[in-house]
Amino acid sequence: MIPTVEFLQERFDHYNALCFEGTLPAIPIRLSNAQSFIGRLQYKPVRDWRRRIVRREDFVLRISTRFDLPQDEVEDTLIHEMIHYWIALRGVQDSSTHGKVFRAKMKEINEQHGRHLTISHRSTPEELDRDQRISKHWLCVSLLADGRTALTVCAQPCIRTIRRAFQHAGTIRSMSWYCSLDPWFNRFPRCRTPKLFPVDPAELQSHLTGAEELK
Ligand SMILES: [Zn+2]
């Protein structure tokens, strides 16, 4: 989806109430055509005579409309920026950009609300598509009990362990295994433990055409 300001504003209010106890003041949300980021929080630091930041003002939340991302990813991006906003407002000095305070809040939201927020430098789809290294991928495509499709790119030595764990997972309705050289799969982490990454089934299917199904 390509988000609109109205959509983002509504989602902002929703997650503000859900994850931040409604403590975040309204913020101007602007759409951007940027290719270098998906979401970004901007503000002006106000400094005292010792150049220390005393407060932050003129907050603006920018979301890029250059990418057609799944709604979940747009919302995760929005919530990610809302954590930055929450930290900036409280004047908390975190240990780094995505430091201890950020990670603790992110973990809390992921656990309590089933989100998939990350702190990895989120590459743009163009950056991801540019990764054309060829290597063998061992893939497990799972149909989840809730109807979603999930992908797991497995590290080869861990296939058996992951397969066994998935066979006993109540959340998985069925699974199929493939081997593929498609560089599209480079964007997923190679799992050594059973992890599921929900994916768009149509997009996944288009990258499975050349894959070999494993029995
Ligand atoms: Zn961030």
CSV table of C-alpha atoms and ligand atoms in Angstrom, one decimal:
chain,number,residue,atom,x,y,z
A,1,MET,CA,0.0,0.0,0.0
A,2,ILE,CA,1.0,3.6,-0.5
A,3,PRO,CA,-0.1,5.4,2.7
A,4,THR,CA,-2.0,8.7,2.8
A,5,VAL,CA,-1.7,11.3,5.6
A,6,GLU,CA,-5.2,10.5,6.8
A,7,PHE,CA,-4.4,6.8,7.1
A,8,LEU,CA,-1.1,7.5,9.0
A,9,GLN,CA,-2.9,10.0,11.2
A,10,GLU,CA,-5.5,7.5,12.1
A,11,ARG,CA,-2.9,4.8,12.7
A,12,PHE,CA,-0.9,7.2,14.8
A,13,ASP,CA,-3.8,7.8,17.1
A,14,HIS,CA,-4.5,4.1,17.3
A,15,TYR,CA,-1.0,3.1,18.3
A,16,ASN,CA,-0.6,6.1,20.5
A,17,ALA,CA,-3.5,4.8,22.6
A,18,LEU,CA,-2.5,1.2,22.3
A,19,CYS,CA,1.3,1.4,22.9
A,20,PHE,CA,2.0,4.8,24.5
A,21,GLU,CA,-1.0,5.3,26.8
A,22,GLY,CA,-2.0,8.2,24.6
A,23,THR,CA,0.9,10.3,25.8
A,24,LEU,CA,2.2,11.4,22.4
A,25,PRO,CA,1.0,14.8,21.4
A,26,ALA,CA,-0.3,15.2,17.8
A,27,ILE,CA,2.5,15.6,15.3
A,28,PRO,CA,2.5,16.9,11.7
A,29,ILE,CA,2.8,13.9,9.4
A,30,ARG,CA,4.2,14.6,6.0
A,31,LEU,CA,4.6,12.4,3.0
A,32,SER,CA,7.9,12.3,1.3
A,33,ASN,CA,9.3,11.1,-2.0
A,34,ALA,CA,12.6,10.0,-0.4
A,35,GLN,CA,14.3,7.0,-1.5
A,36,SER,CA,16.8,7.0,1.3
A,37,PHE,CA,14.4,6.2,4.1
A,38,ILE,CA,10.9,4.8,4.7
A,39,GLY,CA,10.2,6.7,7.9
A,40,ARG,CA,12.0,9.5,9.7
A,41,LEU,CA,11.4,11.7,12.7
A,42,GLN,CA,12.7,15.2,12.4
A,43,TYR,CA,13.0,17.9,15.1
A,44,LYS,CA,15.1,20.9,16.1
A,45,PRO,CA,17.3,20.5,19.2
A,46,VAL,CA,17.3,23.6,21.4
A,47,ARG,CA,20.7,23.9,23.2
A,48,ASP,CA,21.9,25.8,26.2
A,49,TRP,CA,25.1,27.9,26.3
A,50,ARG,CA,27.1,24.7,26.9
A,51,ARG,CA,25.7,23.2,23.7
A,52,ARG,CA,23.7,20.7,25.6
A,53,ILE,CA,20.3,19.8,24.3
A,54,VAL,CA,17.7,21.2,26.7
A,55,ARG,CA,14.6,20.3,24.7
A,56,ARG,CA,13.5,19.3,21.2
A,57,GLU,CA,10.8,21.1,19.2
A,58,ASP,CA,9.2,21.4,15.7
A,59,PHE,CA,8.7,17.7,15.4
A,60,VAL,CA,7.7,16.3,12.0
A,61,LEU,CA,7.2,12.7,11.1
A,62,ARG,CA,8.0,11.8,7.5
A,63,ILE,CA,6.9,8.7,5.7
A,64,SER,CA,8.1,7.9,2.2
A,65,THR,CA,5.5,7.1,-0.4
A,66,ARG,CA,8.0,5.8,-2.9
A,67,PHE,CA,7.6,2.2,-1.9
A,68,ASP,CA,4.6,0.0,-2.1
A,69,LEU,CA,4.9,-1.9,1.1
A,70,PRO,CA,2.5,-4.3,2.9
A,71,GLN,CA,0.3,-2.4,5.4
A,72,ASP,CA,2.0,-4.2,8.4
A,73,GLU,CA,5.4,-2.9,7.3
A,74,VAL,CA,4.0,0.7,6.9
A,75,GLU,CA,2.5,0.4,10.4
A,76,ASP,CA,5.7,-1.1,11.9
A,77,THR,CA,7.7,1.8,10.3
A,78,LEU,CA,5.2,4.3,11.8
A,79,ILE,CA,5.5,2.7,15.3
A,80,HIS,CA,9.3,2.6,15.0
A,81,GLU,CA,9.3,6.4,14.5
A,82,MET,CA,6.8,6.9,17.3
A,83,ILE,CA,9.3,5.2,19.7
A,84,HIS,CA,11.9,7.8,18.6
A,85,TYR,CA,9.3,10.5,19.2
A,86,TRP,CA,8.4,9.1,22.6
A,87,ILE,CA,12.1,9.1,23.7
A,88,ALA,CA,12.8,12.5,22.3
A,89,LEU,CA,9.8,14.0,24.1
A,90,ARG,CA,10.9,12.5,27.4
A,91,GLY,CA,14.3,14.0,27.0
A,92,VAL,CA,15.8,10.6,27.8
A,93,GLN,CA,19.4,10.1,26.8
A,94,ASP,CA,19.5,6.7,25.2
A,95,SER,CA,22.8,4.8,24.9
A,96,SER,CA,22.6,5.1,21.1
A,97,THR,CA,20.1,5.9,18.3
A,98,HIS,CA,18.5,2.5,18.9
A,99,GLY,CA,19.9,2.0,22.4
A,100,LYS,CA,18.7,0.3,25.6
A,101,VAL,CA,15.6,2.5,26.0
A,102,PHE,CA,14.6,2.1,22.4
A,103,ARG,CA,15.1,-1.7,22.4
A,104,ALA,CA,13.2,-2.2,25.6
A,105,LYS,CA,10.2,-0.3,24.3
A,106,MET,CA,10.4,-2.1,20.9
A,107,LYS,CA,10.5,-5.5,22.7
A,108,GLU,CA,7.5,-4.6,24.8
A,109,ILE,CA,5.5,-3.5,21.8
A,110,ASN,CA,6.5,-6.6,19.7
A,111,GLU,CA,5.6,-8.9,22.6
A,112,GLN,CA,2.4,-7.3,23.7
A,113,HIS,CA,1.0,-6.4,20.4
A,114,GLY,CA,2.5,-9.1,18.0
A,115,ARG,CA,4.3,-6.5,15.9
A,116,HIS,CA,7.6,-7.1,14.1
A,117,LEU,CA,9.5,-3.8,14.7
A,118,THR,CA,13.2,-4.0,13.9
A,119,ILE,CA,16.2,-1.8,14.5
A,120,SER,CA,18.2,-3.1,11.6
A,121,HIS,CA,19.1,-0.4,9.1
A,122,ARG,CA,15.9,-0.9,7.1
A,123,SER,CA,17.0,-1.0,3.5
A,124,THR,CA,14.8,0.4,0.9
A,125,PRO,CA,13.3,-2.1,-1.6
A,126,GLU,CA,15.7,-0.8,-4.3
A,127,GLU,CA,18.7,-1.6,-2.0
A,128,LEU,CA,17.3,-5.1,-1.4
A,129,ASP,CA,16.8,-5.7,-5.1
A,130,ARG,CA,20.4,-4.6,-5.8
A,131,ASP,CA,21.7,-7.6,-3.9
A,132,GLN,CA,22.2,-10.0,-6.7
A,133,ARG,CA,24.6,-12.5,-5.1
A,134,ILE,CA,23.8,-16.1,-6.1
A,135,SER,CA,23.7,-18.6,-3.4
A,136,LYS,CA,21.7,-21.7,-2.5
A,137,HIS,CA,18.7,-21.0,-0.3
A,138,TRP,CA,16.9,-23.7,1.7
A,139,LEU,CA,13.4,-22.5,2.1
A,140,CYS,CA,10.4,-23.5,4.2
A,141,VAL,CA,7.1,-22.0,3.1
A,142,SER,CA,4.5,-22.4,5.9
A,143,LEU,CA,0.8,-21.9,5.7
A,144,LEU,CA,-0.1,-20.6,9.2
A,145,ALA,CA,-3.3,-21.4,11.1
A,146,ASP,CA,-4.4,-17.8,10.8
A,147,GLY,CA,-4.2,-17.9,7.0
A,148,ARG,CA,-1.0,-16.1,6.5
A,149,THR,CA,2.0,-17.4,4.6
A,150,ALA,CA,5.4,-17.4,6.2
A,151,LEU,CA,8.9,-18.0,4.9
A,152,THR,CA,11.9,-19.3,6.7
A,153,VAL,CA,15.3,-19.3,4.9
A,154,CYS,CA,17.2,-22.0,6.8
A,155,ALA,CA,20.9,-22.4,7.4
A,156,GLN,CA,21.6,-25.8,5.8
A,157,PRO,CA,22.9,-27.6,9.0
A,158,CYS,CA,19.8,-26.5,10.8
A,159,ILE,CA,17.1,-27.8,8.4
A,160,ARG,CA,16.3,-30.9,10.4
A,161,THR,CA,16.0,-29.1,13.7
A,162,ILE,CA,13.8,-26.4,12.2
A,163,ARG,CA,11.6,-28.9,10.4
A,164,ARG,CA,11.1,-30.9,13.5
A,165,ALA,CA,10.2,-27.8,15.5
A,166,PHE,CA,7.7,-26.7,12.8
A,167,GLN,CA,6.1,-30.1,12.7
A,168,HIS,CA,5.1,-29.7,16.4
A,169,ALA,CA,4.1,-26.0,16.1
A,170,GLY,CA,0.4,-25.6,16.5
A,171,THR,CA,0.5,-22.3,14.5
A,172,ILE,CA,1.6,-24.0,11.3
A,173,ARG,CA,-1.1,-25.8,9.2
A,174,SER,CA,1.2,-27.1,6.5
A,175,MET,CA,4.7,-26.6,5.0
A,176,SER,CA,6.6,-27.2,1.9
A,177,TRP,CA,10.3,-27.1,1.3
A,178,TYR,CA,12.3,-25.7,-1.7
A,179,CYS,CA,15.8,-25.1,-2.8
A,180,SER,CA,16.3,-21.9,-4.8
A,181,LEU,CA,19.1,-19.7,-6.2
A,182,ASP,CA,16.9,-16.6,-6.6
A,183,PRO,CA,18.8,-13.6,-5.1
A,184,TRP,CA,15.4,-12.2,-3.9
A,185,PHE,CA,15.8,-14.6,-0.8
A,186,ASN,CA,19.1,-12.8,0.1
A,187,ARG,CA,17.0,-10.2,2.0
A,188,PHE,CA,15.9,-12.7,4.6
A,189,PRO,CA,18.1,-13.8,7.5
A,190,ARG,CA,19.4,-17.3,7.4
A,191,CYS,CA,17.8,-18.9,10.4
A,192,ARG,CA,19.5,-21.3,12.7
A,193,THR,CA,16.4,-21.5,14.9
A,194,PRO,CA,12.7,-21.9,13.9
A,195,LYS,CA,11.5,-18.4,13.0
A,196,LEU,CA,8.7,-17.4,10.7
A,197,PHE,CA,8.6,-14.3,8.5
A,198,PRO,CA,5.2,-13.5,7.1
A,199,VAL,CA,5.3,-12.7,3.4
A,200,ASP,CA,3.0,-11.7,0.6
A,201,PRO,CA,2.0,-15.0,-1.0
A,202,ALA,CA,1.8,-13.6,-4.5
A,203,GLU,CA,5.3,-12.0,-4.3
A,204,LEU,CA,6.7,-15.2,-2.8
A,205,GLN,CA,5.1,-17.3,-5.5
A,206,SER,CA,6.7,-15.2,-8.3
A,207,HIS,CA,10.1,-16.1,-6.8
A,208,LEU,CA,9.4,-19.8,-6.4
A,209,THR,CA,8.9,-20.4,-10.1
A,210,GLY,CA,12.5,-21.6,-10.6
A,211,ALA,CA,12.8,-23.3,-7.3
A,212,GLU,CA,13.1,-27.1,-6.8
A,213,GLU,CA,10.6,-28.6,-4.4
A,214,LEU,CA,12.1,-30.9,-1.9
A,215,LYS,CA,10.3,-34.0,-0.7
B,1,ZN,ZN,15.1,4.3,14.1
